[in-house]
Structure formats: structure tokens, C-alpha cells
């Protein structure tokens, strides 16, 4: 007998329920629906060639075997990654908790107060440790944060600098190599010149708009940059500093010696290394630069009754609103990991962090002393945790390396012959003994090392030590026992809606099941404690999984190869475009800079095109939502000599499969351009068609959409790209892991490698048949909702066969005309029913875009329909004058618990109508703790951290 198939647990619709739904649609089979939805000329001739599906038990055994091939050494490599201790209370209650990992980006503030508070805590940690007043709620990784800092400084150039074409960025040579490589990639395609040199000899004779330093630097030395920063500002040059949060607990923060921007990684605040990621980058700057800040900013505002409430501030800065005028294409960041880091700071508090940082520095100081006694020379005059060791004559780096690997220890080996040692939070007395024994053996010494019970030893100069307090707010001084932190996490958790509560119906975001069996292996040490720069043989399990996943994604997309390096969907867009750019440059066609983008494409596309050095030009869509073929032909003709690419989302963001897609691809190719397919909606293709078959040259995939990794309240994301054969030579390299650093786009060679296991699990357990069924069910569910809600709202766009794809757009504009009720009012009223709103006014203003996914049950779909129909009836009540436009159940939504429970009730409608509009709501009520949030107030009065209250 066969073991139970995973797909039957993932796909929410039973076979018997499909018959009911198909009958409602007036067709006999799912295949008939697919025939009406997906054009026949792009259908796959053969099934996908993927491994046979595994049961959950079989997969658990297989992934355990794969990860057992990874050898977990004590890694002192440093370079931006450090072993750390994730408090179990955070790991269990946040990382393994679906309320935290399945929630959506907090655009709907009223149902996101818990994670908004956690992210505000994160911003507070960053602002206070860097001594810069404005922080965002995370970026992708340290290297891409460096690139964001560079482009931000470029955008902040003075009028004189713009007039004089000042386009030079100075980068100190003692910066991590992966950061430099990403900077060189990003600046090359932005047309910015990068000068790499020694800050001590730099004279500012060549005008620079900005400079980037590292503190402590890549060798581990702590430099005093005060005079340099003063000279830079006198030369109208801004200064950005890559720094280490744990080091800043002891060191004078960059904001106190004049830095304009500070950035880095929060990984060592309780986030496992995960072979390079995910971990949240941080970014802080001056208050006056708030409009240029990349990423998301959480701010404090107030609700309709004046109660304090959190929200995402200054959203008009974001790329989907500013499009080609955006200064960044950041879409998904690392919210879940930022949340974990914030709880790490809350749990330890300022005194606990000082204790951890002091111990790290003390151990490094003791090790330095012992090595000097053994005859080794420690080169860093001032250091926090990292030593650079010069070997005495007669001892080779290979001698040390053999001894180290025999004791399961990894060190950093400089090309110039020195050895680096970075101490971390996990370096206990036994590990120090083992570490020093490596060097003693190389020196022929039999000395026994005992450093336990020795007092703390601070060797940093007084002038470099931090004097200012930090994290003085009660939040960071109240939850130091596990009981208290557990309750604090639970208090925040209860304020958020996630997939643990109800369907999240967001269109274009695919909030599907993140199965427990996919996530459970993440707890294995072989996945967690792997430094990204270990020797390849130590990461044999990771490499096996990565190689197999790359091959499976290439098969699914119909392409020749895959790069897993981009660590978000928007980063994938950028990577795909620069791959095209590198190909064109290689062919002597670097002048091709025009990218045509339909109005129906994904929102980040124009911003990504600009970031990649291209000029985006919009192609119109017709009244049915399709690309206007006449406009496309006209613009191809107009820009034929300079056409680089056509950037299309398929099926489109309008939720339809366009029948002329193959012709579009051919037209672009005939004009010498490349076709970039945004894979945001790939979950409507898998098993039935693919970008390679359609005619594209490159696509990116959103693993948190189609391939089941959690959204995490706004990240982690992974955006791998798959490419046709001719683009393979131009895929991203890496300066440490690969032979070339060309086109590096992320700090780690495989991006957010830790969560790749989730997608690997999803594909291995679903198999080709299961993936195809998931696609079909997503399309079935969307069409079922379209038909059930059509009479109440109307569907904006349908395909040539009269069907929607995997998502649908509900038209709310007519209802507004008769009642004054807007799509925003509908979204807020849905909260009273226990639902997250659909996508609001995107891609069409005045609409709601819904995507049910394949993992929801028919019962849940029907509950959502019942809620939407009841809301429609409430709108009609307003249109009939039963309730005024100024006081009705929609305009006042959502109704928080404190309002419903108050002694006074001044609305014309009863409390029961506000709070319990349908029986199923009464049985499982989700209470919001704030009324509708005042967005304008929060923007006018920006408060972005607890320290500024």
C-alpha cells in the first residue's frame, strides 16, 4: 500500500468538493477549466520530469540523511557571520510559530499591531546602538544594504555635485570582499564610479558624493574615523559605515562621530548562520534623510479615537507607488528575522548585551595574549572580536589548517598568509582551549590553557569605548525571564491576523500553506550552524540540496540553469535584468537600455529596471486588461535600436492569461531584445506551461509565493532566477565561494540558503503531479470565487475564455458611486469578520484583488464569500439610506474591543451588528485592539522608535 501523499494535505479541496465547484461553474472537469484559462499554444507537451513524490515521513528521513553530510565545525571565520545562541523561548514562540511566520506585510495596520510593535522595537535597537535617529525595519543583507547606502548618498547629492557630474564613490579597501563585490555590481549598472583605496591616504582631491567604511574593518581592526568624517563633510561627501551591532554595545557608535548612515547585519542577535541567510540587515540614518530612506519604516500614530497605534510610515516612498522614480526596489525585506533580533535584545536587555559583548571581547583579548606568548604576532592594535595572526617563521598556514580541521575548527585564511580568528557568543572555555591547542601544536608547545574564571579583560582604548546609554525604555528592561518574555510575545501575537486565523486573500502575494513538515528540518544543526564560507566538502549536504533544487527549478521553468543567490523577488528582478545587461555588453550591444513594461506588470518592475541601469517605458493595456498589441508594436519600432528587454508578468497582474504572449516574445526577439518574465505568478503556470516554452529568456521566482516558504510579515524572501542557455555565463558569481565575483548580488553565494530547504521539501513531497494539481486547484478556487462574487461586485478582467487565472479583481467603483463606501472601507470592515483584506487598489484603483490559493478548503472559501456578500448588503443599506454615509458600520470599521465593550455607544447601528455580523464570527471572534489608524497623522508626526517618545 502507498503511504499517504503530501499533496492531499497541502491542497485544500477534496475531489468530491471539486465536483460541487465545477457544477457551479457549469463545466464537467478541471481540465475543461484549464482549457478555457490557459492558451493551448503554450501548454507543455510532456509532464515535468521531477523525482517521484515522497511522503512526509520519507522526506523527513531523506533530509536528515542529506543534512548529516554537513560537517558542523566551530567556525571562527567571521566576515559578517558568527555563531550565536538563539534563545529557545524565541525560537519556539516566534520562529516556529505560524502566527509570526505566516503573517503578511503589515499594510493593514489594525490587524498587525503585534508585529509592528516588534519591528518598532527592532528600529529602536538599531537607532540606539548606532546613535542615528532614524532606522528602517530591515533590509536584505549587509552587502545589499551597502548598495542601498551608496545609491541613497548618490540621490542626496547637492545641486553643485549634480551640476558638476560628481559620480564617484570611495570605498575603503578593508571592507568585506562580498560587500565590495555587490557594491561593484550595483554601481556598475548605475553608472557610478567606485574608487577602492586606503582611507588613511585618501585626500578628497577627486570629488566624491559618498564614502563607505567598515567599523570594525574586515581585518578586525577598530579604526578612529573622526577626523576623516570631518574632512569628508567639509568636502561635501557623505559617510556610510558598515558596522557590527554586537561591537556597538562596547564601541563608540558611528552617529556619535559623525556618520550619516550606518548599516550591517543583525545576524549575531540570535539568528542562526543558515549557510549565509536569512538574517535581517539594518540601516539607520539622519532624520533629515527620511524621504530617501530605503525599505520600510514603522512609525507611531493614533487611531480614530486617539489611542496610540503603529503603522508603516511614509509609504509613498515605496517602489510600487513611485515606480520608475523610486530610489530603491526593496519589496520583501527580512521582517521575521528582524522580529527575532528585536526579541533577542528585549530578552537580554542592555545589561545582558553588555555582558555578552564584554565576554566576546575578553575572550578575544585572552586568546591574543596567549598567541603572542606562543610566538604568534597579533596585528590588530584595537579589536572587538577579531584577531589577525601573523605566523612565525617555520610555521605555515597549512600546518595550522591541518591542526584546526583535525579538531573540527574553521579559521579564516588570508591570501597574504595571515590567519583570522573571530570570537563569538558561543565560544566557551572548552572551545577556547581547543582553539589555542591548534596553534600550540603548530608551535610545538604542550601548554595547557585555562581561561575559565578569569576576570573580564577590556583592551580597547578608552577613546574608542562607548560612553552613552542605550535601550533604556522599559520594554528592554522588563522581560528577562522566560516566563515574562513568553507572555510578552503572546500579547503581541494576539494582535495579529495570520494564516493561523483565516484565509489571507491577497492577490499577487499567494499566502498559501507553509507546511510544518517543510519547516521542521530547519531545526537541524546541519542547516543552522553552517558558515557560508566553510570549505565545500563540509557543506556537502547543503550543496547536494542546492544542486538538486537548481535542477528542479530549471525543469519547472523550462530553462537551462538557476541561480539561487537573489534573496528577494525584487532582487531577482534586478538580477535577471543585469544578467541581460551583461549579455548585451558582451555582445557589443551595451547601448541597448530601453525596457518595455506593460501597465499590467508587477509593481516593482519599473524600479528594478532603473536600478539595473535601464530606462523603463510603459506599454498600454486595452479595456480587457491585455497588453495593447498596437502600442507594443509601435514602441518596439520606436525603440528597436535601443531595445534591451520586455518585462512582462504572466499571467498578468490583472489575473489573466493573455493569448498573444508567444507573439509578444517573438516581436521582442525579432527586434534584438530579450524577454524577462516576472515569475510572481508562476504558481498559475507550474505543470501546465512555463517561461521557457512560452519564449522568455529569463524569469525570477518568488519562493514565498509559488514555492511555499513563509512570508514572515514581510520576509524572508528568495528570488532565484532561471535562464536560457545563452545567459548562463552571466549568472551571479561570488568573490569568496565561486571563481569569479562578476554580477554578485547578495552577501552569500546562495543567498538565503537556510530557507531553500522549504522549497526543496515542497517540490520533493508534491512531485510533478502534485505541483500540477496545486496549479489547477488555485485556478479552480479563483474562478469559483469570481462566479460567486460576480453579481455583488463584478469582475474587472477575464481572459479570452471568460475565465480568470489564479486571482481576480473585484470592482468596487460602482458601489462607491451609490453609497460613498470605498474599497478601503470594505477592507477595514473585513477585519470585523476576522479576515485580512485583499490587495487594495492595485493594480486597478478602486478595486480589491483576491487570490485564494490552492491550500484553502471549500468551507473557508464559502465563509469568505459569505462575509463579502454580507458586506455588500451593508453597502446597499447605506445606499438605501438606512444608515447615513457619516455613520455606518463600514465607515467606522474596524470596531476594536475597547469600543464595543465601552459603556457608551453612539452609533446608529447596534453593537451586535458591528462586532458579530455573521454566526461564524461569533464562534471565533478576532478582536482588534485599535480602531482605524490615522495614516496622515503618523506621516506628519514621524516617530520611528521608542527612544523618541
Short mmCIF file of C-alpha atoms in Angstrom, two decimals, residues 631-868:
data_model
loop_
_atom_site.label_atom_id
_atom_site.label_comp_id
_atom_site.label_asym_id
_atom_site.label_seq_id
_atom_site.Cartn_x
_atom_site.Cartn_y
_atom_site.Cartn_z
CA UNK A 631 1.04 50.10 -28.67
CA UNK A 632 3.59 47.33 -28.16
CA UNK A 633 4.41 47.16 -31.87
CA UNK A 634 4.65 50.94 -32.04
CA UNK A 635 7.06 51.15 -29.12
CA UNK A 636 9.16 48.26 -30.45
CA UNK A 637 9.50 50.11 -33.75
CA UNK A 638 10.28 53.38 -31.98
CA UNK A 639 12.99 51.86 -29.77
CA UNK A 640 14.21 48.97 -31.93
CA UNK A 641 17.85 50.06 -32.00
CA UNK A 642 17.99 50.52 -28.23
CA UNK A 643 15.59 47.81 -27.05
CA UNK A 644 17.13 45.68 -24.31
CA UNK A 645 14.20 43.76 -22.92
CA UNK A 646 10.49 43.29 -22.49
CA UNK A 647 9.50 42.79 -18.87
CA UNK A 648 6.17 41.02 -18.55
CA UNK A 649 4.30 39.37 -15.69
CA UNK A 650 2.48 36.20 -16.78
CA UNK A 651 -0.29 35.60 -16.10
CA UNK A 652 -0.57 39.34 -15.74
CA UNK A 653 -1.22 41.22 -12.54
CA UNK A 654 -4.69 41.66 -13.98
CA UNK A 655 -5.12 37.95 -13.29
CA UNK A 656 -5.44 36.73 -16.87
CA UNK A 657 -3.50 34.59 -19.33
CA UNK A 658 -3.01 36.70 -22.43
CA UNK A 659 -3.41 34.72 -25.65
CA UNK A 660 -0.83 36.69 -27.63
CA UNK A 661 2.08 36.06 -25.28
CA UNK A 662 4.10 33.98 -27.76
CA UNK A 663 3.70 36.65 -30.41
CA UNK A 664 4.91 39.27 -27.93
CA UNK A 665 8.06 37.24 -27.27
CA UNK A 666 8.70 36.81 -30.98
CA UNK A 667 8.29 40.52 -31.66
CA UNK A 668 10.84 41.36 -28.99
CA UNK A 669 13.33 38.77 -30.22
CA UNK A 670 12.95 39.98 -33.80
CA UNK A 671 13.89 43.44 -32.57
CA UNK A 672 17.04 42.15 -30.85
CA UNK A 673 15.70 42.29 -27.31
CA UNK A 674 15.39 39.75 -24.52
CA UNK A 675 12.22 38.69 -22.73
CA UNK A 676 12.19 38.91 -18.95
CA UNK A 677 9.24 37.15 -17.34
CA UNK A 678 8.36 38.21 -13.82
CA UNK A 679 7.61 34.92 -12.09
CA UNK A 680 5.45 36.40 -9.33
CA UNK A 681 2.50 34.47 -10.74
CA UNK A 682 4.39 31.29 -11.58
CA UNK A 683 2.00 29.35 -9.34
CA UNK A 684 -0.55 29.62 -12.14
CA UNK A 685 1.88 28.01 -14.63
CA UNK A 686 3.58 25.10 -12.87
CA UNK A 687 2.90 21.80 -14.61
CA UNK A 688 0.85 23.29 -17.45
CA UNK A 689 3.24 25.73 -19.09
CA UNK A 690 6.49 27.53 -18.31
CA UNK A 691 8.50 30.61 -19.33
CA UNK A 692 10.90 28.61 -21.49
CA UNK A 693 8.07 27.09 -23.51
CA UNK A 694 6.37 30.47 -23.84
CA UNK A 695 9.53 32.05 -25.23
CA UNK A 696 11.11 34.02 -22.38
CA UNK A 697 14.86 34.21 -21.82
CA UNK A 698 14.93 34.70 -18.05
CA UNK A 699 12.48 34.67 -15.17
CA UNK A 700 12.67 35.09 -11.43
CA UNK A 701 10.66 33.06 -8.94
CA UNK A 702 9.17 34.19 -5.64
CA UNK A 703 9.79 31.23 -3.37
CA UNK A 704 7.48 32.78 -0.75
CA UNK A 705 4.68 32.69 -3.31
CA UNK A 706 4.77 29.69 -5.62
CA UNK A 707 7.14 27.51 -3.62
CA UNK A 708 5.83 27.67 -0.06
CA UNK A 709 8.42 29.50 2.04
CA UNK A 710 6.75 31.68 4.71
CA UNK A 711 6.13 35.35 4.14
CA UNK A 712 7.09 36.14 7.72
CA UNK A 713 5.31 39.50 7.97
CA UNK A 714 7.42 40.89 5.12
CA UNK A 715 10.27 38.44 4.63
CA UNK A 716 12.26 36.20 4.34
CA UNK A 717 12.00 36.12 0.61
CA UNK A 718 14.05 34.32 -2.03
CA UNK A 719 14.01 35.34 -5.68
CA UNK A 720 16.12 32.89 -7.72
CA UNK A 721 16.44 33.40 -11.45
CA UNK A 722 16.31 30.77 -14.16
CA UNK A 723 17.82 31.49 -17.57
CA UNK A 724 18.11 30.16 -21.09
CA UNK A 725 21.38 28.64 -22.26
CA UNK A 726 22.83 31.82 -23.78
CA UNK A 727 22.53 33.69 -20.47
CA UNK A 728 24.14 31.02 -18.26
CA UNK A 729 27.68 32.51 -18.44
CA UNK A 730 26.37 35.77 -16.97
CA UNK A 731 24.71 34.41 -13.84
CA UNK A 732 25.90 35.88 -10.50
CA UNK A 733 29.34 34.97 -9.22
CA UNK A 734 30.78 35.39 -5.73
CA UNK A 735 34.27 36.59 -4.72
CA UNK A 736 34.72 34.03 -1.93
CA UNK A 737 32.75 30.96 -2.98
CA UNK A 738 32.98 30.99 -6.80
CA UNK A 739 35.84 31.55 -9.22
CA UNK A 740 34.54 34.97 -10.22
CA UNK A 741 32.83 37.79 -8.38
CA UNK A 742 31.09 39.06 -11.51
CA UNK A 743 27.48 40.20 -11.02
CA UNK A 744 27.41 39.37 -7.30
CA UNK A 745 24.04 40.46 -5.91
CA UNK A 746 24.00 39.05 -2.35
CA UNK A 747 26.43 38.68 0.52
CA UNK A 748 26.28 34.87 0.42
CA UNK A 749 26.79 32.83 -2.72
CA UNK A 750 23.44 31.05 -2.32
CA UNK A 751 21.52 33.95 -0.81
CA UNK A 752 19.11 32.90 1.93
CA UNK A 753 20.25 29.30 1.78
CA UNK A 754 18.64 28.29 5.06
CA UNK A 755 15.08 28.54 3.75
CA UNK A 756 15.84 26.80 0.46
CA UNK A 757 15.12 23.56 2.29
CA UNK A 758 11.44 24.57 2.50
CA UNK A 759 11.09 24.82 -1.27
CA UNK A 760 13.14 21.68 -1.73
CA UNK A 761 10.74 19.88 0.62
CA UNK A 762 7.68 21.28 -1.16
CA UNK A 763 8.81 20.05 -4.58
CA UNK A 764 10.10 16.68 -3.32
CA UNK A 765 6.84 15.91 -1.49
CA UNK A 766 4.46 17.31 -4.12
CA UNK A 767 6.15 15.80 -7.18
CA UNK A 768 5.17 16.70 -10.74
CA UNK A 769 1.60 15.50 -10.33
CA UNK A 770 1.09 17.33 -7.04
CA UNK A 771 2.51 20.59 -8.37
CA UNK A 772 0.22 20.42 -11.38
CA UNK A 773 -2.76 19.72 -9.14
CA UNK A 774 -1.85 22.72 -6.99
CA UNK A 775 -1.87 24.94 -10.08
CA UNK A 776 -5.20 23.60 -11.26
CA UNK A 777 -6.77 23.99 -7.83
CA UNK A 778 -5.56 27.58 -7.48
CA UNK A 779 -7.22 28.38 -10.81
CA UNK A 780 -10.37 26.49 -9.82
CA UNK A 781 -10.63 28.33 -6.50
CA UNK A 782 -10.17 31.72 -8.14
CA UNK A 783 -12.85 31.04 -10.73
CA UNK A 784 -15.22 29.72 -8.07
CA UNK A 785 -14.85 32.95 -6.09
CA UNK A 786 -15.21 35.00 -9.28
CA UNK A 787 -18.55 33.42 -10.09
CA UNK A 788 -19.86 33.57 -6.54
CA UNK A 789 -18.97 37.26 -6.12
CA UNK A 790 -19.67 38.43 -9.64
CA UNK A 791 -23.25 39.56 -9.01
CA UNK A 792 -22.31 41.53 -5.90
CA UNK A 793 -19.16 43.23 -7.12
CA UNK A 794 -18.35 42.39 -10.71
CA UNK A 795 -15.03 41.07 -12.06
CA UNK A 796 -12.85 43.69 -13.73
CA UNK A 797 -10.94 41.43 -16.13
CA UNK A 798 -11.46 37.99 -17.63
CA UNK A 799 -9.39 36.10 -20.15
CA UNK A 800 -10.38 35.22 -23.70
CA UNK A 801 -12.23 32.12 -22.49
CA UNK A 802 -14.22 34.09 -19.95
CA UNK A 803 -12.18 32.85 -17.02
CA UNK A 804 -9.79 34.46 -14.57
CA UNK A 805 -6.40 32.95 -13.81
CA UNK A 806 -5.31 32.30 -10.25
CA UNK A 807 -6.55 35.67 -8.98
CA UNK A 808 -9.43 38.02 -9.62
CA UNK A 809 -10.12 41.73 -9.32
CA UNK A 810 -13.39 42.77 -7.65
CA UNK A 811 -14.82 46.06 -8.85
CA UNK A 812 -15.87 48.38 -6.01
CA UNK A 813 -16.21 51.58 -8.03
CA UNK A 814 -19.92 51.27 -8.74
CA UNK A 815 -20.67 50.67 -5.08
CA UNK A 816 -18.78 53.82 -4.16
CA UNK A 817 -20.88 55.84 -6.57
CA UNK A 818 -24.17 54.80 -4.93
CA UNK A 819 -23.07 54.73 -1.31
CA UNK A 820 -19.83 56.65 -0.80
CA UNK A 821 -18.26 53.45 0.55
CA UNK A 822 -14.72 52.93 -0.75
CA UNK A 823 -12.61 49.85 -1.27
CA UNK A 824 -10.69 50.92 1.86
CA UNK A 825 -13.91 50.83 3.89
CA UNK A 826 -14.59 47.30 2.62
CA UNK A 827 -11.05 46.26 3.56
CA UNK A 828 -11.42 47.63 7.08
CA UNK A 829 -14.87 46.07 7.52
CA UNK A 830 -13.46 42.66 6.60
CA UNK A 831 -11.35 42.91 9.76
CA UNK A 832 -14.56 42.78 11.83
CA UNK A 833 -15.27 39.44 10.12
CA UNK A 834 -11.81 38.11 11.05
CA UNK A 835 -10.24 38.44 7.59
CA UNK A 836 -7.23 40.19 6.19
CA UNK A 837 -8.17 42.47 3.32
CA UNK A 838 -7.50 41.59 -0.33
CA UNK A 839 -4.94 43.69 -2.21
CA UNK A 840 -6.20 47.24 -2.10
CA UNK A 841 -6.46 49.43 -5.24
CA UNK A 842 -3.75 47.52 -7.07
CA UNK A 843 -3.30 47.12 -9.97
CA UNK A 844 -6.56 48.99 -10.64
CA UNK A 845 -7.68 51.89 -8.45
CA UNK A 846 -10.99 51.35 -6.70
CA UNK A 847 -10.75 47.56 -6.69
CA UNK A 848 -9.86 44.61 -4.49
CA UNK A 849 -7.65 41.83 -5.86
CA UNK A 850 -8.24 38.36 -4.41
CA UNK A 851 -6.12 35.21 -4.63
CA UNK A 852 -7.48 32.19 -2.74
CA UNK A 853 -4.51 29.83 -3.43
CA UNK A 854 -4.79 26.05 -3.63
CA UNK A 855 -4.41 25.30 0.06
CA UNK A 856 -7.72 26.73 1.29
CA UNK A 857 -10.73 24.50 1.89
CA UNK A 858 -14.13 24.94 0.26
CA UNK A 859 -15.59 25.71 3.68
CA UNK A 860 -13.14 28.61 4.10
CA UNK A 861 -13.84 29.90 0.59
CA UNK A 862 -17.55 29.86 1.35
CA UNK A 863 -17.02 31.71 4.64
CA UNK A 864 -15.10 34.40 2.77
CA UNK A 865 -17.86 34.64 0.18
CA UNK A 866 -20.46 34.90 2.93
CA UNK A 867 -18.51 37.75 4.52
CA UNK A 868 -18.10 39.60 1.23
#
